[in-house]
Coordinates of C-alpha atoms in Angstrom, one line a residue:
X287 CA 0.0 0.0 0.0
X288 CA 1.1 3.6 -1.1
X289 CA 1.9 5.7 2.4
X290 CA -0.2 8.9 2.2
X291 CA 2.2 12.5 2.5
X292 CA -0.5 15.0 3.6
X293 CA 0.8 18.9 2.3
X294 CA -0.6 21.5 4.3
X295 CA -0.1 25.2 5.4
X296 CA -1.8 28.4 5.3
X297 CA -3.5 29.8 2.0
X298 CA -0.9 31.1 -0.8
X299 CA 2.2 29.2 0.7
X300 CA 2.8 27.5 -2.7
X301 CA 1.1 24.0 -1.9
X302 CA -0.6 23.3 -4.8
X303 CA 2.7 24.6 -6.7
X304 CA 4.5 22.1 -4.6
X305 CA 2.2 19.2 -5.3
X306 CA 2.1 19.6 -8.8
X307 CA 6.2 19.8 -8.8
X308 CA 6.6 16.5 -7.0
X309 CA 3.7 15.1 -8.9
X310 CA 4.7 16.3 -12.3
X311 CA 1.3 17.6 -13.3
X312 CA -0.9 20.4 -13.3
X313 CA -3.9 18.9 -11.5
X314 CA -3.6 21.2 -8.6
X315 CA -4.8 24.7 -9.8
X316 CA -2.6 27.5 -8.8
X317 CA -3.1 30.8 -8.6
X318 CA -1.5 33.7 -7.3
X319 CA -4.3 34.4 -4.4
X320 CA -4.8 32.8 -1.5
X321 CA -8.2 30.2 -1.1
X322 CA -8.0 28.5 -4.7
X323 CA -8.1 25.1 -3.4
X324 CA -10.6 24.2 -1.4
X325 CA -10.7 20.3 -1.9
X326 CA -8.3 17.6 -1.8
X327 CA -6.1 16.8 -4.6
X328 CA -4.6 13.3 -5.0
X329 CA -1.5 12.9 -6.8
X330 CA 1.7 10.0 -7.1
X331 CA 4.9 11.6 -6.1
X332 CA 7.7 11.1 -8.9
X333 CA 10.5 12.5 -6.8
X334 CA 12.4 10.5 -4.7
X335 CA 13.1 7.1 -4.0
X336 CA 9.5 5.3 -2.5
X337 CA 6.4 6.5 -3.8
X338 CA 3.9 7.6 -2.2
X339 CA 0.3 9.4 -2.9
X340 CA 0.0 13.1 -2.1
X341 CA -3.0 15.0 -0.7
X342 CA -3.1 18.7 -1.9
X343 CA -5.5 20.9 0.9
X344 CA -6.7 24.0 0.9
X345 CA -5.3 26.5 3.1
X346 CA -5.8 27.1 7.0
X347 CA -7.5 30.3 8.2
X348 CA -7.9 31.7 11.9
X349 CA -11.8 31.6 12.7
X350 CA -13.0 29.8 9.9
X351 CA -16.8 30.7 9.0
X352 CA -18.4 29.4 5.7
X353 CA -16.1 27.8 3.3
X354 CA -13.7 28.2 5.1
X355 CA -14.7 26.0 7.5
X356 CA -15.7 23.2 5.3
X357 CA -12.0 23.7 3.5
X358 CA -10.5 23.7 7.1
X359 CA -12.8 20.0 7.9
X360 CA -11.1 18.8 4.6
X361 CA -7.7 19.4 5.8
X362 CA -8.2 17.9 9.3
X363 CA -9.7 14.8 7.4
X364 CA -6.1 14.7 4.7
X365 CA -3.9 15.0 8.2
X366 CA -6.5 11.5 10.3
X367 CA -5.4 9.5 6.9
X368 CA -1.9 10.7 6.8
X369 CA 1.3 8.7 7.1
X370 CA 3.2 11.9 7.1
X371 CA 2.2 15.9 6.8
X372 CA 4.3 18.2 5.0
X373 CA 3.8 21.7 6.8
X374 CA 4.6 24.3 4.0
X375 CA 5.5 27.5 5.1
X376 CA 6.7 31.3 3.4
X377 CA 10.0 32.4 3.7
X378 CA 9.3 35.3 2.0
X379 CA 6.6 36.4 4.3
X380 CA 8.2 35.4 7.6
X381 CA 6.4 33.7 10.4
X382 CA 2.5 34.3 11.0
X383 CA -0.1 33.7 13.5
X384 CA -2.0 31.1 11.7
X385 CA 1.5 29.6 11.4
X386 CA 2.1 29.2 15.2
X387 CA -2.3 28.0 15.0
X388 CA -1.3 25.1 12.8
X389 CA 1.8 23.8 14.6
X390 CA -0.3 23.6 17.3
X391 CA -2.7 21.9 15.1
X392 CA -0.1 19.3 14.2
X393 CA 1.2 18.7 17.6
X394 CA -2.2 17.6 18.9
X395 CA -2.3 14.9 15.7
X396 CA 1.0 13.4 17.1
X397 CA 1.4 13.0 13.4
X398 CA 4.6 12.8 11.5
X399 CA 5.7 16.2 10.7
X400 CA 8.4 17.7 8.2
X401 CA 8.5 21.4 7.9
X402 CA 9.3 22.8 4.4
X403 CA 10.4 26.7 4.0
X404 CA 8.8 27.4 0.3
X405 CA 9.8 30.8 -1.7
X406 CA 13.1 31.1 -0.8
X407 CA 14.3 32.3 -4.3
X408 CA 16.1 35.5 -3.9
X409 CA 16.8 35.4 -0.5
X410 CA 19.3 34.5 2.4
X411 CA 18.1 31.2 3.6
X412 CA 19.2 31.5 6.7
X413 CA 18.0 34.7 7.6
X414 CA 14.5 34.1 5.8
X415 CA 14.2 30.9 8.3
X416 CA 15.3 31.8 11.7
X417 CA 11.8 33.1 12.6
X418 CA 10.4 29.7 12.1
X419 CA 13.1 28.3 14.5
X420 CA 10.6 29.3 17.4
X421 CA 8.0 26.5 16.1
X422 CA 10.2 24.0 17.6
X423 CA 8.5 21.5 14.9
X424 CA 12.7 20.7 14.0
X425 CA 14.8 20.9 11.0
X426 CA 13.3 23.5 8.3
X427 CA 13.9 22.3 4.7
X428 CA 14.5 25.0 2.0
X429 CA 12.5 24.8 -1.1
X430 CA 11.6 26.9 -4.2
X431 CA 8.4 25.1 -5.2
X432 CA 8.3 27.3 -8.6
X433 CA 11.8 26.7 -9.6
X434 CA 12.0 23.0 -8.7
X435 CA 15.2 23.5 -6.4
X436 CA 15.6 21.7 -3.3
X437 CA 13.0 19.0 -4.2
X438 CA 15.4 16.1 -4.3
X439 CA 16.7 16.9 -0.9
X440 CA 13.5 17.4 0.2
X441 CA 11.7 13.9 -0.8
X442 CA 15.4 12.0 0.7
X443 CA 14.7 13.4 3.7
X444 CA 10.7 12.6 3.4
X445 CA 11.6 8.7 2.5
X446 CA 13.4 8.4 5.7
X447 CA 10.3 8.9 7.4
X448 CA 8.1 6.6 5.1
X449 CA 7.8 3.1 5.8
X450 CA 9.8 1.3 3.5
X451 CA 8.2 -0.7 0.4
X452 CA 7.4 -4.5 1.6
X453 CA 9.5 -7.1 -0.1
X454 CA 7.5 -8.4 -3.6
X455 CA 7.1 -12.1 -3.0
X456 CA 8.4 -13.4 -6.2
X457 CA 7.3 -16.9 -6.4
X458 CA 3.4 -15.5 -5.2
X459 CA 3.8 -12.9 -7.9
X460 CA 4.7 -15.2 -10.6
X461 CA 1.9 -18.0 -9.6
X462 CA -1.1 -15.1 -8.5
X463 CA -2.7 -12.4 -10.3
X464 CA -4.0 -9.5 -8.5
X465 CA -6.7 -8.2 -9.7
X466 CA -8.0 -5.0 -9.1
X467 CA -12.0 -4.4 -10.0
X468 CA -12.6 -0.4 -10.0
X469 CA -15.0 1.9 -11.2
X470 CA -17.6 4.4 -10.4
X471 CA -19.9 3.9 -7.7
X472 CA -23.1 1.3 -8.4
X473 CA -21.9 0.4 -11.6
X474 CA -21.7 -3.5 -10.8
X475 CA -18.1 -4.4 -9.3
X476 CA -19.6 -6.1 -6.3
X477 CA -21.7 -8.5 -8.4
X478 CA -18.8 -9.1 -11.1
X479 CA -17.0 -10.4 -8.1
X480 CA -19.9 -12.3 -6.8
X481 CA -20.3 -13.6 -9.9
X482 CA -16.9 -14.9 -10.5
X483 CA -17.0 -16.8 -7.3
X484 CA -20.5 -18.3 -7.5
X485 CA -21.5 -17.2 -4.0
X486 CA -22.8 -13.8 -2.3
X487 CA -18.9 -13.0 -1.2
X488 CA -19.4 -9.2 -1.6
X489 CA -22.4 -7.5 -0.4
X490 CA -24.6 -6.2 -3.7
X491 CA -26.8 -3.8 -3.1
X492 CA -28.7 -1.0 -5.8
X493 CA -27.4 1.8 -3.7
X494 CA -23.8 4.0 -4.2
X495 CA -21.9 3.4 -1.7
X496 CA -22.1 -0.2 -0.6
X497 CA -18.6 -1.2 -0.6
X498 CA -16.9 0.9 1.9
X499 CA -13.5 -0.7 2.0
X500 CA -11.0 -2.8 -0.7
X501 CA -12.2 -6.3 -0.2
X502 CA -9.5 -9.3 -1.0
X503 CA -10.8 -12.5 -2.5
X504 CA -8.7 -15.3 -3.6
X505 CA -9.8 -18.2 -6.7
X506 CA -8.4 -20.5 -8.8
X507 CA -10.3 -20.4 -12.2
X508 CA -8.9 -22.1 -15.1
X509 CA -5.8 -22.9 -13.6
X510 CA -4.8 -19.4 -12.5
X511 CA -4.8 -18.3 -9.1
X512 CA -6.5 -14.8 -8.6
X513 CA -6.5 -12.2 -5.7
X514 CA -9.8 -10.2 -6.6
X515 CA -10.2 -6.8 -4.7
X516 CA -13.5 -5.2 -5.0
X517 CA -12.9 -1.3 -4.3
X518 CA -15.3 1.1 -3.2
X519 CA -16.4 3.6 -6.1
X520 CA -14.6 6.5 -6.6
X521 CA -17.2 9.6 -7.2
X522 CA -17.1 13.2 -8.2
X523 CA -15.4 14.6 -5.0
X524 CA -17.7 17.6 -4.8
X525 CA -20.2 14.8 -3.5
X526 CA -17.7 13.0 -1.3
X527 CA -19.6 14.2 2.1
X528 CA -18.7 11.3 4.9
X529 CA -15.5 10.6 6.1
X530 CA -15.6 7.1 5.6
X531 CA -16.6 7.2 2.0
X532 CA -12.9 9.9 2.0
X533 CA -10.8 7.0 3.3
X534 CA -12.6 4.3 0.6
X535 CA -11.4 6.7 -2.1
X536 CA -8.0 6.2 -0.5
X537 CA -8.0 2.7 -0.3
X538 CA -9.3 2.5 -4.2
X539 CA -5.9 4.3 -5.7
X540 CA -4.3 2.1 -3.1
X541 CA -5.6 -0.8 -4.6
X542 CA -4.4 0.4 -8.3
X543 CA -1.2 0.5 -7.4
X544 CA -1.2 -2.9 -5.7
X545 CA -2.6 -4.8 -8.8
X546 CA -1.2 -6.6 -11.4
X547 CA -4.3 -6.3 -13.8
X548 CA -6.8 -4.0 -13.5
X549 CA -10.8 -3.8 -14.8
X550 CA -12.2 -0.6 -15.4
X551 CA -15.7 -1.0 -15.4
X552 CA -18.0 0.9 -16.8
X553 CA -21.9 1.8 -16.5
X554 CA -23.3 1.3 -20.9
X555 CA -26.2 2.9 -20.0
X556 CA -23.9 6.3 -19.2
X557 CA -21.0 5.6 -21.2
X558 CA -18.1 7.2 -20.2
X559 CA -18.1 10.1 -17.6
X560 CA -15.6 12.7 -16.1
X561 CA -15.3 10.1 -13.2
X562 CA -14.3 6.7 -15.3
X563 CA -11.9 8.9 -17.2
X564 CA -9.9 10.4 -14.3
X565 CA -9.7 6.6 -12.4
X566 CA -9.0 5.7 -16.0
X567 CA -5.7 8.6 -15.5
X568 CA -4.9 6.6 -12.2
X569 CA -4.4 3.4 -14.0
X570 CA -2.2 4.5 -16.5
X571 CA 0.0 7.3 -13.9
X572 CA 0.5 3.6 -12.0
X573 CA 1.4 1.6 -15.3
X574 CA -1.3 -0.8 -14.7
X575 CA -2.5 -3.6 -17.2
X576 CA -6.2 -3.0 -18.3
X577 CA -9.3 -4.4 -19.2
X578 CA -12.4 -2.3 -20.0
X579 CA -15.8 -4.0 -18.9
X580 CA -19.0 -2.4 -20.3
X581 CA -21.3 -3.8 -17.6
X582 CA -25.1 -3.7 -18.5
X583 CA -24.6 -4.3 -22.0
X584 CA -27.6 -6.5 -22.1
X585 CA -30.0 -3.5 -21.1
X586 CA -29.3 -1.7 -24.3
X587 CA -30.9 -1.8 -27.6
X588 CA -28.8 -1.8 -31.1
X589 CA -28.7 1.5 -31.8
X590 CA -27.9 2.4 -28.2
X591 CA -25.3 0.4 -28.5
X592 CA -23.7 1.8 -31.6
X593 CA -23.6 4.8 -29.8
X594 CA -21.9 3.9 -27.0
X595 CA -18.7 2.0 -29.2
X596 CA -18.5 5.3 -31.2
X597 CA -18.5 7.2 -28.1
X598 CA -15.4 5.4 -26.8
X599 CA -13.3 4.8 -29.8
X600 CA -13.5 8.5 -30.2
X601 CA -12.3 9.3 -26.5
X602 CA -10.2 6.3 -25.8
X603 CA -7.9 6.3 -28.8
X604 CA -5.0 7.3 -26.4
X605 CA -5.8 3.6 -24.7
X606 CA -6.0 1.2 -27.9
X607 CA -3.7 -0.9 -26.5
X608 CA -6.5 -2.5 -23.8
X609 CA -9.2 -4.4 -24.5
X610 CA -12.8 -3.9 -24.6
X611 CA -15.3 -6.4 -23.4
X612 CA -19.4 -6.2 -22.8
X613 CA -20.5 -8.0 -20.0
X614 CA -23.6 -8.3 -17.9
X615 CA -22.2 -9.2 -14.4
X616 CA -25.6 -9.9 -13.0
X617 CA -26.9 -12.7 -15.8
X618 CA -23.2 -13.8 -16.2
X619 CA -23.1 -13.1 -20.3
X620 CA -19.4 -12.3 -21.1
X621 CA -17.6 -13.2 -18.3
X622 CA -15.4 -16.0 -20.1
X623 CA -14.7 -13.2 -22.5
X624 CA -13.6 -10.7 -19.9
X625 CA -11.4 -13.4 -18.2
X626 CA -9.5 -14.3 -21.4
X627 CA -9.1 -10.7 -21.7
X628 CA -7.6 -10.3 -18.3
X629 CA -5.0 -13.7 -19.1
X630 CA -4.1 -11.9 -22.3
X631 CA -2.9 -8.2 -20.7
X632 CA -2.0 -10.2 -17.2
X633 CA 0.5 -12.8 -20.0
X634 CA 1.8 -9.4 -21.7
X635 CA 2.5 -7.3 -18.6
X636 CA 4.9 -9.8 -17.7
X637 CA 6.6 -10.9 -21.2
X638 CA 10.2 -11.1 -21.5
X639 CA 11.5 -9.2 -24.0
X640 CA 15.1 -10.0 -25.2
X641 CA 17.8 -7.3 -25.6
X642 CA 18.5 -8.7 -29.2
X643 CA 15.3 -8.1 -30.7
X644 CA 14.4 -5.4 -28.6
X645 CA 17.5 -3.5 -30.3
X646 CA 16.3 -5.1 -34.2
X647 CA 12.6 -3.3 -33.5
X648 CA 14.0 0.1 -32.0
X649 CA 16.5 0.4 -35.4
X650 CA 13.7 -0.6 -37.6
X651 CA 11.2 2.3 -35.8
X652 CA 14.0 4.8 -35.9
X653 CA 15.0 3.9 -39.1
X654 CA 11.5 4.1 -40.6
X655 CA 10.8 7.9 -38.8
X656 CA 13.7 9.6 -37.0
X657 CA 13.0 12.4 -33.9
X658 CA 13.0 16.0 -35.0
X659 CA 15.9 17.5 -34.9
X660 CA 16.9 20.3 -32.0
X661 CA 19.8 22.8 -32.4
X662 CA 20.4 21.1 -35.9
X663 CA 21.5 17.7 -34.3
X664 CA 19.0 14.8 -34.0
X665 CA 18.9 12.1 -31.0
X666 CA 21.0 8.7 -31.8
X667 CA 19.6 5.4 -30.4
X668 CA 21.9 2.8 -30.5
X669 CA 20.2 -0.3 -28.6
X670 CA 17.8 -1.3 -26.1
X671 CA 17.3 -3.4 -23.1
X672 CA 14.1 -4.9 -21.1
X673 CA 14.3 -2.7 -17.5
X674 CA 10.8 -4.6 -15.4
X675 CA 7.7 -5.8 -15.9
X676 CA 4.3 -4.4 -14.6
X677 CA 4.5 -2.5 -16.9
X678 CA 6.8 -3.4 -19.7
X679 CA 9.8 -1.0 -19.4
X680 CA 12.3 -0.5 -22.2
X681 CA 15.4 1.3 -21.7
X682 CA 16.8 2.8 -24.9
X683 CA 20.5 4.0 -24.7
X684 CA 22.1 6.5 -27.1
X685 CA 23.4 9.8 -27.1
X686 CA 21.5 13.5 -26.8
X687 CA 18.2 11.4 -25.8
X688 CA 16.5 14.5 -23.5
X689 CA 16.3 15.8 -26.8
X690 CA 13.5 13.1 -27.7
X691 CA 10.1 14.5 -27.4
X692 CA 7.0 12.4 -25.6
X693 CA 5.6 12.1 -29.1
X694 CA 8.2 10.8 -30.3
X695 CA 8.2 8.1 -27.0
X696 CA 4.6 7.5 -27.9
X697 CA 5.5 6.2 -31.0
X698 CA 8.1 4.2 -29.9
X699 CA 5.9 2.3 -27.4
X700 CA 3.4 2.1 -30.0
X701 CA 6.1 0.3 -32.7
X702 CA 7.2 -2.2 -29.3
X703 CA 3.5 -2.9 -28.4
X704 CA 2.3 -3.8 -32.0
X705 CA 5.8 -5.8 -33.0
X706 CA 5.8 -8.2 -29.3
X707 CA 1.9 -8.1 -29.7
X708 CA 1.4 -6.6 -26.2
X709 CA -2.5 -6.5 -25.5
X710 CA -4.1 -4.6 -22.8
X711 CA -0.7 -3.4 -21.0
X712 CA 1.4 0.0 -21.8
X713 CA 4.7 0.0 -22.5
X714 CA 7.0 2.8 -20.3
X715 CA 10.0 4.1 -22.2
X716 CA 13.2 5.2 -20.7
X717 CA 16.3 7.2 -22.0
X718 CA 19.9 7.1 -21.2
X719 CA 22.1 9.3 -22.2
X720 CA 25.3 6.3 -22.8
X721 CA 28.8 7.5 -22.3
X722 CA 30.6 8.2 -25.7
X723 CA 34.4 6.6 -25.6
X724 CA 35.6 9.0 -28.2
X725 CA 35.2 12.0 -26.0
X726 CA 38.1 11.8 -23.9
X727 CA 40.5 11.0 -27.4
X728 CA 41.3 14.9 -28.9
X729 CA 43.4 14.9 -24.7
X730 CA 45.0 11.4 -25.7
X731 CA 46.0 12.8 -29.2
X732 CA 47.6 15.8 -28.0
X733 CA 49.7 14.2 -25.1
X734 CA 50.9 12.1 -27.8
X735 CA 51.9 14.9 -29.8
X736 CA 53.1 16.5 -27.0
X737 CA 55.5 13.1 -26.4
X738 CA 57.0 13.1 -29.6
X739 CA 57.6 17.0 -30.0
X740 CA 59.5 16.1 -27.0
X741 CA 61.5 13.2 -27.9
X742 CA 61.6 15.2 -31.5
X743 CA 63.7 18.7 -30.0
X744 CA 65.9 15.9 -27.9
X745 CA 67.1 14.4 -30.9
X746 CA 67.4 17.7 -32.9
X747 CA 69.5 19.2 -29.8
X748 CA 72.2 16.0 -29.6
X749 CA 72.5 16.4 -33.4
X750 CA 72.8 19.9 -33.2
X751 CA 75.6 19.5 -30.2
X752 CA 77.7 16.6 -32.6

C-alpha cells in the first residue's frame, strides 16, 4: 500500500505549486491568491526514492466561518489519513499567527511532521528561516516550489520517514494475479465479483456506496490463481460528504497501485463520464495492465449500442492498447470473454522481452521515422534493453536522448506494443544518455603529440651538439 504525504499550510504558501512539482502535473490549480483550493487533490509523487500518494489541501485560516470551514474539515480529514504531513511555510513572508495555529494543530495529531520553508528564491536562507526556528517543529527544509530547487533533498529526507516498500514475494507474484476491479460507484463491481466466485462473497446492493473498503478475495479459475479486490467507487469529489466514503477513495488508488491487472468497469447505460476517465488517469500514472468492462450491455438496444462503441473509440484512442469487453455481471453473459481478456494483458505485462530483438525493433522504428531534430542535431539510439515488468519497461541507450520528445516516445511504445503483440498493458519508455568513448580521445591525441615533440627537439639538440 502507497503511504499517504499530507501537504498543508496556510492559503498562498505554494502548496498546490508544490504538489504539482513532486507530482509532475498540473492537477492542482494555482493561482497567485490565497483560497484556490478548497478540496483535496490526490496525486503519485515522482520524486524520490519510495512513492507515495500526495494529498493537496486548501489553506488554514484563523476563525474559519463558511467555506472556510468546510475547507478547514477537509484538511483535518487529509492530516487523520496521513502517514506523514508536509507543513509548507513562506520564507518570504516570515512567520504568521495562523503559522504558530497550525503547529499547534499538528502537535495535537501526534502525526509525523516535516517542515518545508517554500519561496526562498532570492533570498538568504538563513535569515529568511530563523523566525520559524521558534516552532520547535525541527529541522526546516528550504525549497523553491516554482523553480524546482531543493526537491530532491527534500523527498530523501521525506523517505526516511516513510515506511519502506514490503519485499514483492516473487514466487506468489509469478503464480497469482491480483486483480483490481474499480470503477464508479453502483456500476456493478460487487456483483462481477460475486459472480466470478458463485456465491454472495461481496455485499450487492442498488445503492452507491455499498462497498466501503477494498475487499481481498482469492480463486483458482482455469488454472490461474486470482486475488480479486472489489474497491469502493470512486465519485465526483464535490459529493464525497462522509468521512468514511474519503478514506474508501484512498484505499481505491491504493488498490491500483497494488494490482497486477486492472478492470475498469463501466456503467453502458452512461458511457463514459468525467469520473471513469480520471480513475482511468490513475491506471495509467501507475502503469497498470487493463481491461475495460462495459457492464449492462444486455439492457441496451442496437442502436444504443452503436452509440456507445462510437463514443469510446472516439475518447479512448489514447488507450487502444486495452481491450474492450461487454458484459452483464448480473446474468453472467461475457464473463469467459472478460477473463480471457484479463489472461491476455496479465501474460503481456509480464513478457520477457530479449535485448536482441528489442535492439532489431528500436532500429527498424528509428529507421523508418527519425525524432526532429533540436539545435540542428537529431537524437542517436543505439540499442535497447528490457528494465521490469508491470509495466513493460524498455530502456533505450544512445546519445542526446532528452532531446527526444514524448511524441516521439509514444511512437516508440506504440512500434514495441504492435511488433511483441502486447495487449491490454502499456509500455513505459526510458532514456539514457550512454557515455561516448571518443570524448576523452582529442586529450590522448595531444599528449601524444606532445611526447614526440619532445622526444623530436631531444634528438634535434644532440645532433645539433655533434
Amino acid at each position: 500500500m502507497l503511504p499517504v504525504v499530507a501537504i498543508v499550510g496556510r492559503p498562498n504558501v505554494g502548496k498546490s505549486t508544490l504538489f504539482n512539482a513532486l507530482t509532475g502535473t498540473r492537477d492542482a490549480l494555482v493561482a497567485d491568491m490565497p483560497g484556490v483550493t478548497r478540496d483535496r487533490q490526490y496525486g503519485i509523487s515522482r520524486v524520490g526514492g519510495t512513492p507515495c500518494l500526495l494529498v493537496d489541501t486548501g489553506g488554514l485560516v484563523s476563525n474559519a466561518e463558511g467555506i472556510d470551514y468546510l475547507t478547514a474539515k477537509q484538511v483535518h480529514q487529509a492530516i487523520d489519513e496521513a502517514t506523514l504531513v508536509l507543513f509548507i511555510v513562506s520564507a518570504r513572508d516570515g512567520l504568521m499567527a495562523e503559522d504558530q495555529e497550525i503547529a499547534g494543530l499538528l502537535r495535537r495529531s501526534s502525526k509525523q511532521v516535516i517542515m518545508i520553508a517554500n519561496k526562498v528564491d532570492g533570498l538568504d536562507e538563513d535569515t529568511a528561516m530563523a523566525d520559524f526556528a521558534s516552532l520547535g517543529m525541527g529541522d526546516l527544509l528550504p525549497v523553491s516550489a516554482a523553480h524546482r530547487r531543493g526537491l530532491e533533498s527534500m523527498m530523501s529526507v521525506v523517505d526516511e520517514h516513510l515506511p519502506p516498500a514490503p519485499e514483492p514475494d516473487e514466487e506468489e507474484d509469478s503464480d497469482r494475479m491480483r486483480l483490481a476491479i474499480v470503477g464508479r460507484p453502483n456500476v456493478g463491481k460487487s456483483t462481477l465479483v460475486n459472480r466470478l466466485l458463485g456465491e454472495e462473497r461481496v455485499l450487492a446492493f442498488d445503492q452507491p456506496g455499498t462497498t466501503r473498503d477494498s475487499i481481498s478475495v482469492f480463486l483458482e479459475r482455469d488454472g490461474q490463481q486470482y486475488e480479486l479486490i472489489d474497491t469502493a467507487g470512486v465519485r465526483r469529489r464535490s459529493r464525497i460528504s462522509e468521512v468514511v466514503e474519503k478514506f474508501s477513495t484512498i484505499k481505491a488508488l491504493q488498490a491500483i497501485d497494488r494490482a497486477h491487472v486492472t478492470v475498469l468497469m463501466l456503467d453502458a447505460r452512461e458511457g463514459l463520464t468525467d469520473q471513469d476517465t480520471t480513475l482511468l488517469g490513475h491506471v495509467l500514472t501507475q502503469g497498470r495492465a487493463l481491461v475495460i468492462a462495459l457492464n449492462k450491455w444486455d439492457g441496451l438496444d442496437t442502436d444504443h449500442r452503436k452509440r456507445v462503441r462510437e463514443e469510446l473509440d472516439r475518447k479512448l484512442t489514447y488507450v487502444n492498447w486495452a481491450q474492450q469487453v461487454t458484459i452483464s455481471a448480473l446474468h453472467g453473459s461475457g464473463i469467459q470473454e472478460l477473463m480471457t481478456a484479463v489472461q491476455r494483458a496479465w501474460n503481456s505485462a509480464r513478457k520477457e522481452l530479449g535485448t536482441p530483438e528489442l535492439t532489431r525493433v528500436l532500429k527498424k522504428a528509428f529507421e523508418a521515422h527519425q525524432p526532429p531534430m533540436k539545435q540542428g542535431r537529431t537524437a542517436k539510439l543505439r540499442y535497447a534493453h528490457s528494465g521490469g515488468k508491470f509495466p513493460p519497461r524498455i530502456i533505450i541507450h544512445g546519445s542526446r536522448t532528452d532531446t527526444v520528445p514524448d511524441s516521439y516516445r509514444r511512437y516508440l511504445a506504440n512500434h514495441f506494443i504492435k511488433h511483441f503483440k502486447l495487449k491490454g498493458t502499456p509500455v513505459f519508455i526510458d532514456f539514457r544518455d550512454s557515455d561516448n568513448p571518443y570524448k576523452d580521445r582529442k586529450n590522448v591525441l595531444s599528449r601524444r603529440q606532445m611526447e614526440k615533440r619532445k622526444r623530436l627537439k631531444k634528438f634535434t639538440g644532440r645532433k645539433a651538439k655533434k
